[in-house]
């Protein structure tokens, strides 16, 4: 990447423009710190449960493990940045570091969208073709498909990131955000190019909507198969295997839609836009471990066994 055309070498992050007094910053810092610690604890527990329990080494739990890893990484890419903004008088980030952060955050969120589509495929095979599930789905195949999710996300996010990096930045350099969000950074470029912005938005929406369309298609097929089951108990049992996945999808796309709306509606305040982005960063990683811990019996059994082991006195 050629940086010869860059006059500005760093950005100053101001976080929430409407939250600049020390008391409000301290309150937000305290709340966010608790949330972030819960994110780390919840997702690490999911990952450790998978690694420690051989009975959970199945395609479904491999997907859940991958989701937990993505959630942990995506929140860690941005949330500590807000801690710096809230605790320092001058939060500065170099342009290179800014675009690196932008790239990794974009890849992680895109990979998560593709992973949710892959999880829909897993549920589709499990319900629509149950007798052939283990002949079609196995850990090796799922691992390869997860790598494909990452690779596709890498390529799709690299394109708008490189294009944005080549734009000239000659000032101003104050970034009204707590991390290097693509559209916010691009608006600081000299001769702000609407074509570049719209192209990036279109690519971003396709990354999110492509998996969503496949998810909807998969669940239409799943519902058709479920309604063919004669017993009501069988229908409920089949649907119960999908509830956790559907809840995760709902949270991911609900907060994602909030970001799109606040960025698109004229007159939306910067604080509302940034708050929507913050929720997009912390809500899925915070809620997903709770959903899977409450809805999957194997996960519950592992945690109960872990607690019993810790509480059992050691015999010498």
PDB file of C-alpha atoms in Angstrom:
ATOM      1  CA  UNK A   1       0.000   0.000   0.000  1.00  0.00           C
ATOM      2  CA  UNK A   2       1.370   3.427  -1.019  1.00  0.00           C
ATOM      3  CA  UNK A   3       1.236   6.007   1.723  1.00  0.00           C
ATOM      4  CA  UNK A   4       2.954   8.820  -0.198  1.00  0.00           C
ATOM      5  CA  UNK A   5      -0.341  10.616  -0.704  1.00  0.00           C
ATOM      6  CA  UNK A   6      -1.223  10.638   2.992  1.00  0.00           C
ATOM      7  CA  UNK A   7      -0.758  14.025   4.652  1.00  0.00           C
ATOM      8  CA  UNK A   8      -2.418  13.009   7.916  1.00  0.00           C
ATOM      9  CA  UNK A   9      -0.452  10.301   9.717  1.00  0.00           C
ATOM     10  CA  UNK A  10      -2.791   9.657  12.658  1.00  0.00           C
ATOM     11  CA  UNK A  11      -6.390   9.965  13.791  1.00  0.00           C
ATOM     12  CA  UNK A  12      -7.666  11.324  17.089  1.00  0.00           C
ATOM     13  CA  UNK A  13     -10.570   9.258  18.410  1.00  0.00           C
ATOM     14  CA  UNK A  14     -13.119  11.258  20.377  1.00  0.00           C
ATOM     15  CA  UNK A  15     -15.567   8.421  21.118  1.00  0.00           C
ATOM     16  CA  UNK A  16     -19.033   9.727  21.977  1.00  0.00           C
ATOM     17  CA  UNK A  17     -19.166  13.477  21.184  1.00  0.00           C
ATOM     18  CA  UNK A  18     -21.971  13.940  23.732  1.00  0.00           C
ATOM     19  CA  UNK A  19     -20.128  12.096  26.524  1.00  0.00           C
ATOM     20  CA  UNK A  20     -17.024  14.125  27.278  1.00  0.00           C
ATOM     21  CA  UNK A  21     -17.299  14.857  31.016  1.00  0.00           C
ATOM     22  CA  UNK A  22     -15.185  12.673  33.316  1.00  0.00           C
ATOM     23  CA  UNK A  23     -18.080  11.401  35.460  1.00  0.00           C
ATOM     24  CA  UNK A  24     -20.064  10.088  32.466  1.00  0.00           C
ATOM     25  CA  UNK A  25     -16.934   8.537  30.991  1.00  0.00           C
ATOM     26  CA  UNK A  26     -16.196   6.730  34.264  1.00  0.00           C
ATOM     27  CA  UNK A  27     -19.744   5.348  34.462  1.00  0.00           C
ATOM     28  CA  UNK A  28     -19.595   4.096  30.865  1.00  0.00           C
ATOM     29  CA  UNK A  29     -16.144   2.626  31.488  1.00  0.00           C
ATOM     30  CA  UNK A  30     -17.370   0.703  34.552  1.00  0.00           C
ATOM     31  CA  UNK A  31     -20.422  -0.716  32.796  1.00  0.00           C
ATOM     32  CA  UNK A  32     -18.455  -1.648  29.699  1.00  0.00           C
ATOM     33  CA  UNK A  33     -15.690  -3.281  31.750  1.00  0.00           C
ATOM     34  CA  UNK A  34     -18.224  -5.600  33.430  1.00  0.00           C
ATOM     35  CA  UNK A  35     -19.771  -6.422  30.052  1.00  0.00           C
ATOM     36  CA  UNK A  36     -16.385  -7.120  28.468  1.00  0.00           C
ATOM     37  CA  UNK A  37     -15.300  -9.383  31.335  1.00  0.00           C
ATOM     38  CA  UNK A  38     -18.569 -11.323  30.941  1.00  0.00           C
ATOM     39  CA  UNK A  39     -17.868 -11.647  27.206  1.00  0.00           C
ATOM     40  CA  UNK A  40     -14.400 -13.046  27.887  1.00  0.00           C
ATOM     41  CA  UNK A  41     -15.627 -15.426  30.596  1.00  0.00           C
ATOM     42  CA  UNK A  42     -18.658 -16.690  28.668  1.00  0.00           C
ATOM     43  CA  UNK A  43     -16.874 -17.367  25.401  1.00  0.00           C
ATOM     44  CA  UNK A  44     -13.804 -18.865  27.071  1.00  0.00           C
ATOM     45  CA  UNK A  45     -16.029 -21.268  29.015  1.00  0.00           C
ATOM     46  CA  UNK A  46     -17.679 -22.387  25.754  1.00  0.00           C
ATOM     47  CA  UNK A  47     -14.292 -22.912  24.126  1.00  0.00           C
ATOM     48  CA  UNK A  48     -12.774 -24.701  27.131  1.00  0.00           C
ATOM     49  CA  UNK A  49     -15.816 -26.959  27.453  1.00  0.00           C
ATOM     50  CA  UNK A  50     -15.383 -28.027  23.827  1.00  0.00           C
ATOM     51  CA  UNK A  51     -11.642 -28.636  24.192  1.00  0.00           C
ATOM     52  CA  UNK A  52     -11.977 -30.540  27.497  1.00  0.00           C
ATOM     53  CA  UNK A  53     -14.917 -32.810  26.664  1.00  0.00           C
ATOM     54  CA  UNK A  54     -14.332 -35.394  23.934  1.00  0.00           C
ATOM     55  CA  UNK A  55     -18.060 -36.111  23.675  1.00  0.00           C
ATOM     56  CA  UNK A  56     -18.578 -32.567  22.388  1.00  0.00           C
ATOM     57  CA  UNK A  57     -16.211 -33.031  19.451  1.00  0.00           C
ATOM     58  CA  UNK A  58     -19.062 -33.114  16.955  1.00  0.00           C
ATOM     59  CA  UNK A  59     -19.820 -30.870  13.945  1.00  0.00           C
ATOM     60  CA  UNK A  60     -22.441 -28.832  15.813  1.00  0.00           C
ATOM     61  CA  UNK A  61     -20.162 -28.059  18.758  1.00  0.00           C
ATOM     62  CA  UNK A  62     -17.235 -27.356  16.444  1.00  0.00           C
ATOM     63  CA  UNK A  63     -19.415 -24.645  14.898  1.00  0.00           C
ATOM     64  CA  UNK A  64     -20.353 -23.290  18.331  1.00  0.00           C
ATOM     65  CA  UNK A  65     -16.666 -23.274  19.317  1.00  0.00           C
ATOM     66  CA  UNK A  66     -15.832 -21.309  16.159  1.00  0.00           C
ATOM     67  CA  UNK A  67     -18.624 -18.819  16.873  1.00  0.00           C
ATOM     68  CA  UNK A  68     -17.332 -18.281  20.424  1.00  0.00           C
ATOM     69  CA  UNK A  69     -13.818 -17.704  19.101  1.00  0.00           C
ATOM     70  CA  UNK A  70     -15.090 -15.170  16.544  1.00  0.00           C
ATOM     71  CA  UNK A  71     -17.138 -13.341  19.180  1.00  0.00           C
ATOM     72  CA  UNK A  72     -14.185 -13.146  21.547  1.00  0.00           C
ATOM     73  CA  UNK A  73     -11.837 -11.892  18.840  1.00  0.00           C
ATOM     74  CA  UNK A  74     -14.242  -9.333  17.346  1.00  0.00           C
ATOM     75  CA  UNK A  75     -15.040  -7.711  20.704  1.00  0.00           C
ATOM     76  CA  UNK A  76     -11.350  -7.686  21.645  1.00  0.00           C
ATOM     77  CA  UNK A  77     -10.546  -5.914  18.375  1.00  0.00           C
ATOM     78  CA  UNK A  78     -12.624  -2.866  19.297  1.00  0.00           C
ATOM     79  CA  UNK A  79     -13.766  -2.705  22.940  1.00  0.00           C
ATOM     80  CA  UNK A  80     -10.286  -2.127  24.487  1.00  0.00           C
ATOM     81  CA  UNK A  81     -10.032   0.812  22.092  1.00  0.00           C
ATOM     82  CA  UNK A  82     -13.022   2.403  23.802  1.00  0.00           C
ATOM     83  CA  UNK A  83     -11.340   1.889  27.189  1.00  0.00           C
ATOM     84  CA  UNK A  84      -8.415   3.966  25.923  1.00  0.00           C
ATOM     85  CA  UNK A  85     -10.771   6.663  24.590  1.00  0.00           C
ATOM     86  CA  UNK A  86     -12.636   6.839  27.904  1.00  0.00           C
ATOM     87  CA  UNK A  87      -9.569   6.961  30.152  1.00  0.00           C
ATOM     88  CA  UNK A  88      -7.184   9.172  28.182  1.00  0.00           C
ATOM     89  CA  UNK A  89      -7.412  12.820  27.256  1.00  0.00           C
ATOM     90  CA  UNK A  90      -6.004  12.155  23.795  1.00  0.00           C
ATOM     91  CA  UNK A  91      -6.641   8.785  22.100  1.00  0.00           C
ATOM     92  CA  UNK A  92      -4.425   8.661  19.025  1.00  0.00           C
ATOM     93  CA  UNK A  93      -4.101   5.871  16.452  1.00  0.00           C
ATOM     94  CA  UNK A  94      -1.845   5.831  13.416  1.00  0.00           C
ATOM     95  CA  UNK A  95      -3.445   5.513   9.997  1.00  0.00           C
ATOM     96  CA  UNK A  96      -1.757   2.144   9.440  1.00  0.00           C
ATOM     97  CA  UNK A  97      -3.009   0.743  12.757  1.00  0.00           C
ATOM     98  CA  UNK A  98      -6.436   2.205  12.047  1.00  0.00           C
ATOM     99  CA  UNK A  99      -6.789   0.359   8.757  1.00  0.00           C
ATOM    100  CA  UNK A 100      -5.412  -2.847  10.259  1.00  0.00           C
ATOM    101  CA  UNK A 101      -8.115  -2.657  12.929  1.00  0.00           C
ATOM    102  CA  UNK A 102     -10.757  -1.851  10.312  1.00  0.00           C
ATOM    103  CA  UNK A 103      -9.685  -4.858   8.247  1.00  0.00           C
ATOM    104  CA  UNK A 104      -9.647  -7.394  11.076  1.00  0.00           C
ATOM    105  CA  UNK A 105     -12.969  -6.224  12.483  1.00  0.00           C
ATOM    106  CA  UNK A 106     -14.556  -6.468   9.034  1.00  0.00           C
ATOM    107  CA  UNK A 107     -13.140  -9.947   8.453  1.00  0.00           C
ATOM    108  CA  UNK A 108     -14.360 -11.215  11.827  1.00  0.00           C
ATOM    109  CA  UNK A 109     -17.903  -9.888  11.364  1.00  0.00           C
ATOM    110  CA  UNK A 110     -18.105 -11.157   7.782  1.00  0.00           C
ATOM    111  CA  UNK A 111     -16.793 -14.577   8.841  1.00  0.00           C
ATOM    112  CA  UNK A 112     -19.441 -14.662  11.583  1.00  0.00           C
ATOM    113  CA  UNK A 113     -22.206 -13.991   9.040  1.00  0.00           C
ATOM    114  CA  UNK A 114     -20.929 -16.824   6.826  1.00  0.00           C
ATOM    115  CA  UNK A 115     -20.578 -19.095   9.865  1.00  0.00           C
ATOM    116  CA  UNK A 116     -24.241 -18.517  10.773  1.00  0.00           C
ATOM    117  CA  UNK A 117     -25.111 -19.602   7.226  1.00  0.00           C
ATOM    118  CA  UNK A 118     -22.977 -22.713   7.687  1.00  0.00           C
ATOM    119  CA  UNK A 119     -24.791 -23.472  10.944  1.00  0.00           C
ATOM    120  CA  UNK A 120     -28.102 -23.215   9.067  1.00  0.00           C
ATOM    121  CA  UNK A 121     -26.798 -25.798   6.590  1.00  0.00           C
ATOM    122  CA  UNK A 122     -25.872 -28.092   9.480  1.00  0.00           C
ATOM    123  CA  UNK A 123     -29.396 -27.803  10.944  1.00  0.00           C
ATOM    124  CA  UNK A 124     -30.936 -28.333   7.498  1.00  0.00           C
ATOM    125  CA  UNK A 125     -29.086 -31.637   7.010  1.00  0.00           C
ATOM    126  CA  UNK A 126     -29.813 -32.738  10.601  1.00  0.00           C
ATOM    127  CA  UNK A 127     -33.581 -32.255  10.222  1.00  0.00           C
ATOM    128  CA  UNK A 128     -34.264 -32.772   6.523  1.00  0.00           C
ATOM    129  CA  UNK A 129     -31.845 -35.674   5.995  1.00  0.00           C
ATOM    130  CA  UNK A 130     -31.314 -37.151   9.483  1.00  0.00           C
ATOM    131  CA  UNK A 131     -30.442 -40.671   8.302  1.00  0.00           C
ATOM    132  CA  UNK A 132     -27.652 -39.322   6.120  1.00  0.00           C
ATOM    133  CA  UNK A 133     -26.389 -36.657   8.523  1.00  0.00           C
ATOM    134  CA  UNK A 134     -23.185 -38.372   9.640  1.00  0.00           C
ATOM    135  CA  UNK A 135     -22.389 -39.554   6.111  1.00  0.00           C
ATOM    136  CA  UNK A 136     -22.628 -35.934   4.876  1.00  0.00           C
ATOM    137  CA  UNK A 137     -21.474 -33.859   7.849  1.00  0.00           C
ATOM    138  CA  UNK A 138     -18.266 -34.637   9.733  1.00  0.00           C
ATOM    139  CA  UNK A 139     -15.644 -32.662  11.613  1.00  0.00           C
ATOM    140  CA  UNK A 140     -13.180 -32.579   8.714  1.00  0.00           C
ATOM    141  CA  UNK A 141     -15.783 -31.176   6.327  1.00  0.00           C
ATOM    142  CA  UNK A 142     -16.986 -28.604   8.850  1.00  0.00           C
ATOM    143  CA  UNK A 143     -13.408 -27.503   9.554  1.00  0.00           C
ATOM    144  CA  UNK A 144     -12.772 -27.022   5.831  1.00  0.00           C
ATOM    145  CA  UNK A 145     -16.001 -25.036   5.460  1.00  0.00           C
ATOM    146  CA  UNK A 146     -15.060 -22.845   8.437  1.00  0.00           C
ATOM    147  CA  UNK A 147     -11.722 -22.098   6.774  1.00  0.00           C
ATOM    148  CA  UNK A 148     -13.641 -21.217   3.601  1.00  0.00           C
ATOM    149  CA  UNK A 149     -15.770 -18.764   5.616  1.00  0.00           C
ATOM    150  CA  UNK A 150     -12.613 -17.048   6.818  1.00  0.00           C
ATOM    151  CA  UNK A 151     -11.026 -17.022   3.351  1.00  0.00           C
ATOM    152  CA  UNK A 152     -14.093 -15.533   1.639  1.00  0.00           C
ATOM    153  CA  UNK A 153     -14.427 -12.915   4.368  1.00  0.00           C
ATOM    154  CA  UNK A 154     -10.722 -12.059   4.003  1.00  0.00           C
ATOM    155  CA  UNK A 155     -11.012 -11.440   0.265  1.00  0.00           C
ATOM    156  CA  UNK A 156     -14.296  -9.523   0.394  1.00  0.00           C
ATOM    157  CA  UNK A 157     -13.161  -7.201   3.199  1.00  0.00           C
ATOM    158  CA  UNK A 158      -9.687  -6.660   1.734  1.00  0.00           C
ATOM    159  CA  UNK A 159     -11.100  -4.982  -1.386  1.00  0.00           C
ATOM    160  CA  UNK A 160     -12.877  -1.981   0.235  1.00  0.00           C
ATOM    161  CA  UNK A 161     -10.130  -1.671   2.868  1.00  0.00           C
ATOM    162  CA  UNK A 162      -7.379  -1.312   0.250  1.00  0.00           C
ATOM    163  CA  UNK A 163      -9.468   1.133  -1.780  1.00  0.00           C
ATOM    164  CA  UNK A 164     -10.127   3.247   1.328  1.00  0.00           C
ATOM    165  CA  UNK A 165      -6.446   3.163   2.342  1.00  0.00           C
ATOM    166  CA  UNK A 166      -5.450   4.651  -1.006  1.00  0.00           C
ATOM    167  CA  UNK A 167      -7.676   7.693  -0.491  1.00  0.00           C
ATOM    168  CA  UNK A 168      -5.838  10.940   0.389  1.00  0.00           C
ATOM    169  CA  UNK A 169      -6.252  12.063   4.008  1.00  0.00           C
ATOM    170  CA  UNK A 170      -5.248  15.703   4.413  1.00  0.00           C
ATOM    171  CA  UNK A 171      -7.456  16.636   7.381  1.00  0.00           C
ATOM    172  CA  UNK A 172      -9.438  16.890   9.547  1.00  0.00           C
ATOM    173  CA  UNK A 173      -8.202  13.941  11.559  1.00  0.00           C
ATOM    174  CA  UNK A 174     -10.738  13.775  14.409  1.00  0.00           C
ATOM    175  CA  UNK A 175     -12.633  10.488  14.267  1.00  0.00           C
ATOM    176  CA  UNK A 176     -16.092  10.604  15.845  1.00  0.00           C
ATOM    177  CA  UNK A 177     -16.026   6.965  16.902  1.00  0.00           C
ATOM    178  CA  UNK A 178     -14.311   4.594  19.319  1.00  0.00           C
ATOM    179  CA  UNK A 179     -12.768   2.397  16.625  1.00  0.00           C
ATOM    180  CA  UNK A 180     -11.910   2.634  12.942  1.00  0.00           C
ATOM    181  CA  UNK A 181     -15.314   1.988  11.425  1.00  0.00           C
ATOM    182  CA  UNK A 182     -15.096   2.033   7.630  1.00  0.00           C
ATOM    183  CA  UNK A 183     -17.707   4.643   6.697  1.00  0.00           C
ATOM    184  CA  UNK A 184     -16.583   7.027   9.443  1.00  0.00           C
ATOM    185  CA  UNK A 185     -12.950   6.879   8.324  1.00  0.00           C
ATOM    186  CA  UNK A 186     -13.755   7.263   4.615  1.00  0.00           C
ATOM    187  CA  UNK A 187     -15.699  10.474   5.324  1.00  0.00           C
ATOM    188  CA  UNK A 188     -12.448  12.064   6.532  1.00  0.00           C
ATOM    189  CA  UNK A 189     -10.767  11.589   3.148  1.00  0.00           C
ATOM    190  CA  UNK A 190     -10.082  14.677   1.061  1.00  0.00           C
ATOM    191  CA  UNK A 191     -12.600  14.900  -1.760  1.00  0.00           C
ATOM    192  CA  UNK A 192     -14.946  12.409  -0.038  1.00  0.00           C
ATOM    193  CA  UNK A 193     -15.953  10.010  -2.792  1.00  0.00           C
ATOM    194  CA  UNK A 194     -19.594   8.949  -2.632  1.00  0.00           C
ATOM    195  CA  UNK A 195     -18.979   6.244  -5.239  1.00  0.00           C
ATOM    196  CA  UNK A 196     -16.362   4.598  -3.008  1.00  0.00           C
ATOM    197  CA  UNK A 197     -18.698   4.906  -0.025  1.00  0.00           C
ATOM    198  CA  UNK A 198     -21.708   3.422  -1.829  1.00  0.00           C
ATOM    199  CA  UNK A 199     -19.587   0.621  -3.305  1.00  0.00           C
ATOM    200  CA  UNK A 200     -18.321  -0.259   0.179  1.00  0.00           C
ATOM    201  CA  UNK A 201     -21.841  -0.159   1.632  1.00  0.00           C
ATOM    202  CA  UNK A 202     -23.124  -2.395  -1.178  1.00  0.00           C
ATOM    203  CA  UNK A 203     -20.332  -4.914  -0.621  1.00  0.00           C
ATOM    204  CA  UNK A 204     -20.924  -4.825   3.130  1.00  0.00           C
ATOM    205  CA  UNK A 205     -24.637  -5.449   2.727  1.00  0.00           C
ATOM    206  CA  UNK A 206     -24.012  -8.330   0.330  1.00  0.00           C
ATOM    207  CA  UNK A 207     -21.705  -9.935   2.905  1.00  0.00           C
ATOM    208  CA  UNK A 208     -24.484  -9.745   5.503  1.00  0.00           C
ATOM    209  CA  UNK A 209     -27.531 -10.363   3.296  1.00  0.00           C
ATOM    210  CA  UNK A 210     -26.052 -13.244   1.271  1.00  0.00           C
ATOM    211  CA  UNK A 211     -25.846 -15.575   4.297  1.00  0.00           C
ATOM    212  CA  UNK A 212     -29.209 -14.258   5.558  1.00  0.00           C
ATOM    213  CA  UNK A 213     -30.966 -15.209   2.323  1.00  0.00           C
ATOM    214  CA  UNK A 214     -29.465 -18.697   2.552  1.00  0.00           C
ATOM    215  CA  UNK A 215     -30.516 -18.966   6.216  1.00  0.00           C
ATOM    216  CA  UNK A 216     -34.097 -18.031   5.328  1.00  0.00           C
ATOM    217  CA  UNK A 217     -34.093 -20.532   2.456  1.00  0.00           C
ATOM    218  CA  UNK A 218     -32.746 -23.291   4.747  1.00  0.00           C
ATOM    219  CA  UNK A 219     -35.389 -22.668   7.404  1.00  0.00           C
ATOM    220  CA  UNK A 220     -38.191 -22.659   4.846  1.00  0.00           C
ATOM    221  CA  UNK A 221     -37.028 -26.144   3.838  1.00  0.00           C
ATOM    222  CA  UNK A 222     -36.678 -27.120   7.503  1.00  0.00           C
ATOM    223  CA  UNK A 223     -40.224 -25.981   8.327  1.00  0.00           C
ATOM    224  CA  UNK A 224     -41.596 -27.949   5.370  1.00  0.00           C
ATOM    225  CA  UNK A 225     -39.883 -31.081   6.687  1.00  0.00           C
ATOM    226  CA  UNK A 226     -41.023 -30.453  10.265  1.00  0.00           C
ATOM    227  CA  UNK A 227     -44.675 -30.074   9.261  1.00  0.00           C
ATOM    228  CA  UNK A 228     -44.500 -33.481   7.594  1.00  0.00           C
ATOM    229  CA  UNK A 229     -43.724 -35.118  10.954  1.00  0.00           C
ATOM    230  CA  UNK A 230     -46.925 -36.719  12.212  1.00  0.00           C
ATOM    231  CA  UNK A 231     -46.461 -36.474  15.976  1.00  0.00           C
ATOM    232  CA  UNK A 232     -46.504 -33.098  17.708  1.00  0.00           C
ATOM    233  CA  UNK A 233     -43.756 -34.299  20.051  1.00  0.00           C
ATOM    234  CA  UNK A 234     -41.546 -35.066  17.058  1.00  0.00           C
ATOM    235  CA  UNK A 235     -42.207 -31.642  15.549  1.00  0.00           C
ATOM    236  CA  UNK A 236     -41.336 -29.867  18.800  1.00  0.00           C
ATOM    237  CA  UNK A 237     -38.188 -31.947  19.231  1.00  0.00           C
ATOM    238  CA  UNK A 238     -37.056 -31.104  15.701  1.00  0.00           C
ATOM    239  CA  UNK A 239     -37.731 -27.399  16.163  1.00  0.00           C
ATOM    240  CA  UNK A 240     -36.005 -27.329  19.565  1.00  0.00           C
ATOM    241  CA  UNK A 241     -32.709 -28.225  17.883  1.00  0.00           C
ATOM    242  CA  UNK A 242     -32.957 -24.969  15.916  1.00  0.00           C
ATOM    243  CA  UNK A 243     -34.054 -22.531  18.611  1.00  0.00           C
ATOM    244  CA  UNK A 244     -30.574 -21.610  19.839  1.00  0.00           C
ATOM    245  CA  UNK A 245     -29.345 -20.979  16.302  1.00  0.00           C
ATOM    246  CA  UNK A 246     -32.417 -18.878  15.488  1.00  0.00           C
ATOM    247  CA  UNK A 247     -31.922 -16.785  18.619  1.00  0.00           C
ATOM    248  CA  UNK A 248     -28.261 -16.156  17.727  1.00  0.00           C
ATOM    249  CA  UNK A 249     -29.273 -15.127  14.199  1.00  0.00           C
ATOM    250  CA  UNK A 250     -31.954 -12.799  15.574  1.00  0.00           C
ATOM    251  CA  UNK A 251     -29.501 -11.014  17.894  1.00  0.00           C
ATOM    252  CA  UNK A 252     -26.791 -10.697  15.212  1.00  0.00           C
ATOM    253  CA  UNK A 253     -29.053  -9.271  12.529  1.00  0.00           C
ATOM    254  CA  UNK A 254     -31.187  -7.175  14.891  1.00  0.00           C
ATOM    255  CA  UNK A 255     -28.245  -5.141  16.176  1.00  0.00           C
ATOM    256  CA  UNK A 256     -26.701  -5.119  12.698  1.00  0.00           C
ATOM    257  CA  UNK A 257     -29.912  -3.636  11.310  1.00  0.00           C
ATOM    258  CA  UNK A 258     -29.786  -0.988  14.014  1.00  0.00           C
ATOM    259  CA  UNK A 259     -26.333   0.062  12.789  1.00  0.00           C
ATOM    260  CA  UNK A 260     -27.546   0.297   9.182  1.00  0.00           C
ATOM    261  CA  UNK A 261     -30.614   2.347  10.162  1.00  0.00           C
ATOM    262  CA  UNK A 262     -28.687   4.837  12.303  1.00  0.00           C
ATOM    263  CA  UNK A 263     -26.132   5.306   9.527  1.00  0.00           C
ATOM    264  CA  UNK A 264     -28.814   5.760   6.865  1.00  0.00           C
ATOM    265  CA  UNK A 265     -31.476   7.914   8.520  1.00  0.00           C
ATOM    266  CA  UNK A 266     -30.810  11.629   7.957  1.00  0.00           C
ATOM    267  CA  UNK A 267     -30.473  13.596  11.155  1.00  0.00           C
ATOM    268  CA  UNK A 268     -29.337  10.698  13.339  1.00  0.00           C
ATOM    269  CA  UNK A 269     -27.026  12.005  16.033  1.00  0.00           C
ATOM    270  CA  UNK A 270     -23.442  10.787  16.168  1.00  0.00           C
ATOM    271  CA  UNK A 271     -23.962   9.475  19.696  1.00  0.00           C
ATOM    272  CA  UNK A 272     -26.879   7.272  18.573  1.00  0.00           C
ATOM    273  CA  UNK A 273     -24.852   5.996  15.625  1.00  0.00           C
ATOM    274  CA  UNK A 274     -21.867   5.175  17.829  1.00  0.00           C
ATOM    275  CA  UNK A 275     -24.075   3.529  20.475  1.00  0.00           C
ATOM    276  CA  UNK A 276     -25.589   1.301  17.782  1.00  0.00           C
ATOM    277  CA  UNK A 277     -22.065   0.305  16.727  1.00  0.00           C
ATOM    278  CA  UNK A 278     -21.147  -0.401  20.359  1.00  0.00           C
ATOM    279  CA  UNK A 279     -24.179  -2.693  20.775  1.00  0.00           C
ATOM    280  CA  UNK A 280     -23.177  -4.461  17.547  1.00  0.00           C
ATOM    281  CA  UNK A 281     -19.760  -5.054  19.104  1.00  0.00           C
ATOM    282  CA  UNK A 282     -20.875  -6.345  22.498  1.00  0.00           C
ATOM    283  CA  UNK A 283     -24.421  -7.751  22.281  1.00  0.00           C
ATOM    284  CA  UNK A 284     -23.821 -10.908  20.184  1.00  0.00           C
ATOM    285  CA  UNK A 285     -20.606 -11.894  22.036  1.00  0.00           C
ATOM    286  CA  UNK A 286     -22.365 -11.341  25.368  1.00  0.00           C
ATOM    287  CA  UNK A 287     -25.639 -13.146  24.596  1.00  0.00           C
ATOM    288  CA  UNK A 288     -24.470 -16.034  22.388  1.00  0.00           C
ATOM    289  CA  UNK A 289     -22.719 -17.989  25.208  1.00  0.00           C
ATOM    290  CA  UNK A 290     -25.819 -17.570  27.388  1.00  0.00           C
ATOM    291  CA  UNK A 291     -28.067 -18.889  24.606  1.00  0.00           C
ATOM    292  CA  UNK A 292     -25.959 -21.972  23.944  1.00  0.00           C
ATOM    293  CA  UNK A 293     -25.373 -22.667  27.632  1.00  0.00           C
ATOM    294  CA  UNK A 294     -29.112 -22.622  28.337  1.00  0.00           C
ATOM    295  CA  UNK A 295     -30.259 -24.433  25.199  1.00  0.00           C
ATOM    296  CA  UNK A 296     -27.740 -27.266  24.801  1.00  0.00           C
ATOM    297  CA  UNK A 297     -27.922 -30.112  27.301  1.00  0.00           C
ATOM    298  CA  UNK A 298     -24.353 -31.294  26.661  1.00  0.00           C
ATOM    299  CA  UNK A 299     -23.009 -27.861  27.551  1.00  0.00           C
ATOM    300  CA  UNK A 300     -25.077 -27.794  30.733  1.00  0.00           C
ATOM    301  CA  UNK A 301     -23.927 -31.293  31.663  1.00  0.00           C
ATOM    302  CA  UNK A 302     -20.279 -30.291  31.198  1.00  0.00           C
ATOM    303  CA  UNK A 303     -20.633 -27.201  33.394  1.00  0.00           C
ATOM    304  CA  UNK A 304     -22.423 -29.224  36.115  1.00  0.00           C
ATOM    305  CA  UNK A 305     -19.668 -31.830  36.009  1.00  0.00           C
ATOM    306  CA  UNK A 306     -17.029 -29.085  36.209  1.00  0.00           C
ATOM    307  CA  UNK A 307     -18.721 -27.491  39.243  1.00  0.00           C
ATOM    308  CA  UNK A 308     -19.048 -30.867  41.004  1.00  0.00           C
ATOM    309  CA  UNK A 309     -15.382 -31.596  40.353  1.00  0.00           C
ATOM    310  CA  UNK A 310     -14.345 -28.252  41.842  1.00  0.00           C
ATOM    311  CA  UNK A 311     -16.557 -28.733  44.914  1.00  0.00           C
ATOM    312  CA  UNK A 312     -15.540 -32.321  45.583  1.00  0.00           C
ATOM    313  CA  UNK A 313     -12.863 -32.451  48.295  1.00  0.00           C
ATOM    314  CA  UNK A 314      -9.607 -34.039  47.213  1.00  0.00           C
ATOM    315  CA  UNK A 315      -8.721 -37.332  48.924  1.00  0.00           C
ATOM    316  CA  UNK A 316      -5.110 -37.898  49.842  1.00  0.00           C
TER     317      UNK A 316
END
